[in-house]
Amino acid sequence: MDVQKLQCTLVPLTDAKLFWVTFSGPLSLGRLTRAHQLYLRHPAYVSGMDELLDFSGTSLSSLKKPQLDLLRQYMLAQPEIVLGRTAMVVNTELEYGIGRMVSAMVEFDVPLQRFVSRSVADALEWLRPGEGDQLTALHDAQAAQGIEPLDLSRP
């Protein structure tokens, strides 16, 4: 039996102080928080880096209200979370609403800069106005060098 895997690809754009994380496969709260812990320990990660979290290869709709409440608690317990700005890319209007809801739940307690979009281009424009094409080319060049996705198969 072939179990679908959640994979996470980390591409640090160090000069731009941007960490680009792409998710693909089935999502769970445990997998999401494990991915976050892994990229916080990545050698190129610097506290305060902005994040582009690309969820277009997965679905946030698998996270229900209890998981979203736990995600909020997890985010509030991470001091690094408030230092940088985060842009999330999602697929559907439902996921857009979920992303905005999570942002609002956390922003109620901590002033954060979060942006939810249905396109990478819009997310990059919010993070780095006018630099989207250059950052996409840099991301693609680094990803083409054979970055191995992290397997986050455990639930």
PDB file of C-alpha atoms in Angstrom:
ATOM      1  CA  MET A   1       0.000   0.000   0.000  1.00  0.00           C
ATOM      2  CA  ASP A   2       1.460   3.347  -1.082  1.00  0.00           C
ATOM      3  CA  VAL A   3       0.747   5.995   1.563  1.00  0.00           C
ATOM      4  CA  GLN A   4       0.732   9.540   0.269  1.00  0.00           C
ATOM      5  CA  LYS A   5       3.498  11.582   1.819  1.00  0.00           C
ATOM      6  CA  LEU A   6       3.538  15.176   2.861  1.00  0.00           C
ATOM      7  CA  GLN A   7       6.712  16.638   1.481  1.00  0.00           C
ATOM      8  CA  CYS A   8       8.227  19.961   2.270  1.00  0.00           C
ATOM      9  CA  THR A   9      10.865  21.669   0.159  1.00  0.00           C
ATOM     10  CA  LEU A  10      12.932  24.372   1.842  1.00  0.00           C
ATOM     11  CA  VAL A  11      14.606  26.981  -0.344  1.00  0.00           C
ATOM     12  CA  PRO A  12      16.387  29.697   1.621  1.00  0.00           C
ATOM     13  CA  LEU A  13      16.944  32.881  -0.365  1.00  0.00           C
ATOM     14  CA  THR A  14      19.537  34.109   2.096  1.00  0.00           C
ATOM     15  CA  ASP A  15      20.460  37.379   0.371  1.00  0.00           C
ATOM     16  CA  ALA A  16      16.783  38.321   0.236  1.00  0.00           C
ATOM     17  CA  LYS A  17      16.251  37.217   3.863  1.00  0.00           C
ATOM     18  CA  LEU A  18      13.383  35.039   2.646  1.00  0.00           C
ATOM     19  CA  PHE A  19      12.634  31.402   3.398  1.00  0.00           C
ATOM     20  CA  TRP A  20      10.459  29.774   0.709  1.00  0.00           C
ATOM     21  CA  VAL A  21       8.687  26.599   1.887  1.00  0.00           C
ATOM     22  CA  THR A  22       6.632  24.476  -0.511  1.00  0.00           C
ATOM     23  CA  PHE A  23       4.278  21.769   0.750  1.00  0.00           C
ATOM     24  CA  SER A  24       2.829  18.877  -1.250  1.00  0.00           C
ATOM     25  CA  GLY A  25       0.717  15.921  -0.154  1.00  0.00           C
ATOM     26  CA  PRO A  26      -1.758  15.377   2.690  1.00  0.00           C
ATOM     27  CA  LEU A  27      -1.493  17.918   5.498  1.00  0.00           C
ATOM     28  CA  SER A  28      -1.971  17.422   9.238  1.00  0.00           C
ATOM     29  CA  LEU A  29      -1.243  19.652  12.198  1.00  0.00           C
ATOM     30  CA  GLY A  30       1.602  17.381  13.336  1.00  0.00           C
ATOM     31  CA  ARG A  31       3.217  17.436   9.905  1.00  0.00           C
ATOM     32  CA  LEU A  32       2.860  21.193   9.628  1.00  0.00           C
ATOM     33  CA  THR A  33       4.437  21.891  13.013  1.00  0.00           C
ATOM     34  CA  ARG A  34       7.200  19.343  12.321  1.00  0.00           C
ATOM     35  CA  ALA A  35       7.991  21.120   9.045  1.00  0.00           C
ATOM     36  CA  HIS A  36       8.136  24.436  10.907  1.00  0.00           C
ATOM     37  CA  GLN A  37      10.563  23.032  13.474  1.00  0.00           C
ATOM     38  CA  LEU A  38      12.742  21.591  10.700  1.00  0.00           C
ATOM     39  CA  TYR A  39      13.091  24.837   8.840  1.00  0.00           C
ATOM     40  CA  LEU A  40      13.740  26.800  12.024  1.00  0.00           C
ATOM     41  CA  ARG A  41      16.760  24.493  12.488  1.00  0.00           C
ATOM     42  CA  HIS A  42      17.872  24.775   8.864  1.00  0.00           C
ATOM     43  CA  PRO A  43      21.467  26.089   8.684  1.00  0.00           C
ATOM     44  CA  ALA A  44      20.437  28.968   6.397  1.00  0.00           C
ATOM     45  CA  TYR A  45      17.521  30.086   8.566  1.00  0.00           C
ATOM     46  CA  VAL A  46      18.089  33.331  10.432  1.00  0.00           C
ATOM     47  CA  SER A  47      15.597  34.460  13.052  1.00  0.00           C
ATOM     48  CA  GLY A  48      13.410  37.168  11.600  1.00  0.00           C
ATOM     49  CA  MET A  49      13.557  35.947   7.987  1.00  0.00           C
ATOM     50  CA  ASP A  50      10.354  36.475   6.070  1.00  0.00           C
ATOM     51  CA  GLU A  51       8.526  33.322   4.979  1.00  0.00           C
ATOM     52  CA  LEU A  52       6.661  32.336   1.867  1.00  0.00           C
ATOM     53  CA  LEU A  53       4.607  29.246   2.721  1.00  0.00           C
ATOM     54  CA  ASP A  54       3.280  27.696  -0.475  1.00  0.00           C
ATOM     55  CA  PHE A  55       0.392  25.372   0.356  1.00  0.00           C
ATOM     56  CA  SER A  56      -0.798  25.147  -3.256  1.00  0.00           C
ATOM     57  CA  GLY A  57       0.311  21.481  -3.400  1.00  0.00           C
ATOM     58  CA  THR A  58      -1.796  20.491  -0.397  1.00  0.00           C
ATOM     59  CA  SER A  59      -5.067  21.462   1.265  1.00  0.00           C
ATOM     60  CA  LEU A  60      -5.595  23.472   4.429  1.00  0.00           C
ATOM     61  CA  SER A  61      -9.209  22.288   4.511  1.00  0.00           C
ATOM     62  CA  SER A  62      -8.087  19.111   6.321  1.00  0.00           C
ATOM     63  CA  LEU A  63      -7.425  21.280   9.400  1.00  0.00           C
ATOM     64  CA  LYS A  64     -10.640  21.594  11.413  1.00  0.00           C
ATOM     65  CA  LYS A  65     -11.438  24.039  14.232  1.00  0.00           C
ATOM     66  CA  PRO A  66      -9.752  22.007  17.027  1.00  0.00           C
ATOM     67  CA  GLN A  67      -6.561  21.717  14.945  1.00  0.00           C
ATOM     68  CA  LEU A  68      -6.701  25.423  14.095  1.00  0.00           C
ATOM     69  CA  ASP A  69      -6.986  26.248  17.816  1.00  0.00           C
ATOM     70  CA  LEU A  70      -3.927  24.062  18.495  1.00  0.00           C
ATOM     71  CA  LEU A  71      -2.091  25.705  15.579  1.00  0.00           C
ATOM     72  CA  ARG A  72      -2.821  29.104  17.121  1.00  0.00           C
ATOM     73  CA  GLN A  73      -1.405  27.943  20.474  1.00  0.00           C
ATOM     74  CA  TYR A  74       1.662  26.542  18.735  1.00  0.00           C
ATOM     75  CA  MET A  75       2.248  29.780  16.817  1.00  0.00           C
ATOM     76  CA  LEU A  76       1.907  31.910  19.943  1.00  0.00           C
ATOM     77  CA  ALA A  77       4.511  29.738  21.693  1.00  0.00           C
ATOM     78  CA  GLN A  78       7.113  30.382  18.944  1.00  0.00           C
ATOM     79  CA  PRO A  79       9.072  33.578  19.595  1.00  0.00           C
ATOM     80  CA  GLU A  80      10.500  33.537  16.039  1.00  0.00           C
ATOM     81  CA  ILE A  81       7.013  33.807  14.579  1.00  0.00           C
ATOM     82  CA  VAL A  82       6.582  37.501  15.377  1.00  0.00           C
ATOM     83  CA  LEU A  83       9.894  38.631  13.930  1.00  0.00           C
ATOM     84  CA  GLY A  84       9.328  38.209  10.204  1.00  0.00           C
ATOM     85  CA  ARG A  85       6.460  38.579   7.794  1.00  0.00           C
ATOM     86  CA  THR A  86       4.685  35.525   6.409  1.00  0.00           C
ATOM     87  CA  ALA A  87       2.855  35.142   3.105  1.00  0.00           C
ATOM     88  CA  MET A  88       0.752  32.022   2.542  1.00  0.00           C
ATOM     89  CA  VAL A  89      -0.275  30.732  -0.881  1.00  0.00           C
ATOM     90  CA  VAL A  90      -3.419  28.575  -1.040  1.00  0.00           C
ATOM     91  CA  ASN A  91      -5.587  27.015  -3.758  1.00  0.00           C
ATOM     92  CA  THR A  92      -9.233  27.750  -3.062  1.00  0.00           C
ATOM     93  CA  GLU A  93     -11.514  30.378  -1.567  1.00  0.00           C
ATOM     94  CA  LEU A  94     -12.192  27.993   1.357  1.00  0.00           C
ATOM     95  CA  GLU A  95      -8.467  27.702   2.064  1.00  0.00           C
ATOM     96  CA  TYR A  96      -8.096  31.461   1.690  1.00  0.00           C
ATOM     97  CA  GLY A  97     -10.730  31.834   4.414  1.00  0.00           C
ATOM     98  CA  ILE A  98      -8.963  29.282   6.624  1.00  0.00           C
ATOM     99  CA  GLY A  99      -5.646  31.099   6.156  1.00  0.00           C
ATOM    100  CA  ARG A 100      -7.218  34.446   7.032  1.00  0.00           C
ATOM    101  CA  MET A 101      -8.957  32.896  10.049  1.00  0.00           C
ATOM    102  CA  VAL A 102      -5.682  31.466  11.400  1.00  0.00           C
ATOM    103  CA  SER A 103      -3.980  34.824  10.862  1.00  0.00           C
ATOM    104  CA  ALA A 104      -6.778  36.669  12.631  1.00  0.00           C
ATOM    105  CA  MET A 105      -6.771  34.203  15.551  1.00  0.00           C
ATOM    106  CA  VAL A 106      -3.065  34.811  16.152  1.00  0.00           C
ATOM    107  CA  GLU A 107      -3.099  38.533  15.377  1.00  0.00           C
ATOM    108  CA  PHE A 108      -5.658  38.967  18.156  1.00  0.00           C
ATOM    109  CA  ASP A 109      -2.900  38.147  20.677  1.00  0.00           C
ATOM    110  CA  VAL A 110       0.289  39.144  18.871  1.00  0.00           C
ATOM    111  CA  PRO A 111       0.802  41.843  16.213  1.00  0.00           C
ATOM    112  CA  LEU A 112       1.849  39.857  13.162  1.00  0.00           C
ATOM    113  CA  GLN A 113       2.261  40.660   9.512  1.00  0.00           C
ATOM    114  CA  ARG A 114       0.492  37.911   7.559  1.00  0.00           C
ATOM    115  CA  PHE A 115      -0.792  37.830   3.999  1.00  0.00           C
ATOM    116  CA  VAL A 116      -2.870  35.113   2.350  1.00  0.00           C
ATOM    117  CA  SER A 117      -3.015  34.847  -1.428  1.00  0.00           C
ATOM    118  CA  ARG A 118      -4.005  32.457  -4.177  1.00  0.00           C
ATOM    119  CA  SER A 119      -0.853  33.198  -6.181  1.00  0.00           C
ATOM    120  CA  VAL A 120       2.881  33.110  -5.526  1.00  0.00           C
ATOM    121  CA  ALA A 121       3.273  36.304  -7.572  1.00  0.00           C
ATOM    122  CA  ASP A 122       0.918  38.246  -5.276  1.00  0.00           C
ATOM    123  CA  ALA A 123       2.604  36.814  -2.177  1.00  0.00           C
ATOM    124  CA  LEU A 124       6.038  37.865  -3.446  1.00  0.00           C
ATOM    125  CA  GLU A 125       4.750  41.313  -4.373  1.00  0.00           C
ATOM    126  CA  TRP A 126       3.537  41.756  -0.790  1.00  0.00           C
ATOM    127  CA  LEU A 127       6.824  40.478   0.687  1.00  0.00           C
ATOM    128  CA  ARG A 128       9.226  42.160  -1.755  1.00  0.00           C
ATOM    129  CA  PRO A 129       7.511  44.713  -4.015  1.00  0.00           C
ATOM    130  CA  GLY A 130       8.979  44.706  -7.514  1.00  0.00           C
ATOM    131  CA  GLU A 131      11.294  41.733  -6.880  1.00  0.00           C
ATOM    132  CA  GLY A 132       8.958  38.823  -7.638  1.00  0.00           C
ATOM    133  CA  ASP A 133      10.431  37.786 -10.992  1.00  0.00           C
ATOM    134  CA  GLN A 134      13.984  37.973  -9.668  1.00  0.00           C
ATOM    135  CA  LEU A 135      13.120  35.954  -6.533  1.00  0.00           C
ATOM    136  CA  THR A 136      11.209  33.354  -8.544  1.00  0.00           C
ATOM    137  CA  ALA A 137      14.205  32.903 -10.855  1.00  0.00           C
ATOM    138  CA  LEU A 138      16.526  32.585  -7.853  1.00  0.00           C
ATOM    139  CA  HIS A 139      14.174  30.078  -6.213  1.00  0.00           C
ATOM    140  CA  ASP A 140      13.877  28.027  -9.399  1.00  0.00           C
ATOM    141  CA  ALA A 141      17.653  28.013  -9.911  1.00  0.00           C
ATOM    142  CA  GLN A 142      18.268  26.785  -6.364  1.00  0.00           C
ATOM    143  CA  ALA A 143      15.473  24.202  -6.575  1.00  0.00           C
ATOM    144  CA  ALA A 144      16.929  22.900  -9.865  1.00  0.00           C
ATOM    145  CA  GLN A 145      20.158  22.083  -8.056  1.00  0.00           C
ATOM    146  CA  GLY A 146      18.424  19.052  -6.608  1.00  0.00           C
ATOM    147  CA  ILE A 147      17.062  20.105  -3.249  1.00  0.00           C
ATOM    148  CA  GLU A 148      15.695  16.943  -1.677  1.00  0.00           C
ATOM    149  CA  PRO A 149      12.164  17.358  -0.270  1.00  0.00           C
ATOM    150  CA  LEU A 150      11.756  16.471   3.398  1.00  0.00           C
ATOM    151  CA  ASP A 151       9.444  13.516   3.980  1.00  0.00           C
ATOM    152  CA  LEU A 152       6.954  14.344   6.701  1.00  0.00           C
ATOM    153  CA  SER A 153       4.863  11.173   6.341  1.00  0.00           C
ATOM    154  CA  ARG A 154       4.200  10.600  10.004  1.00  0.00           C
ATOM    155  CA  PRO A 155       0.782  12.042  10.954  1.00  0.00           C
TER     156      PRO A 155
END
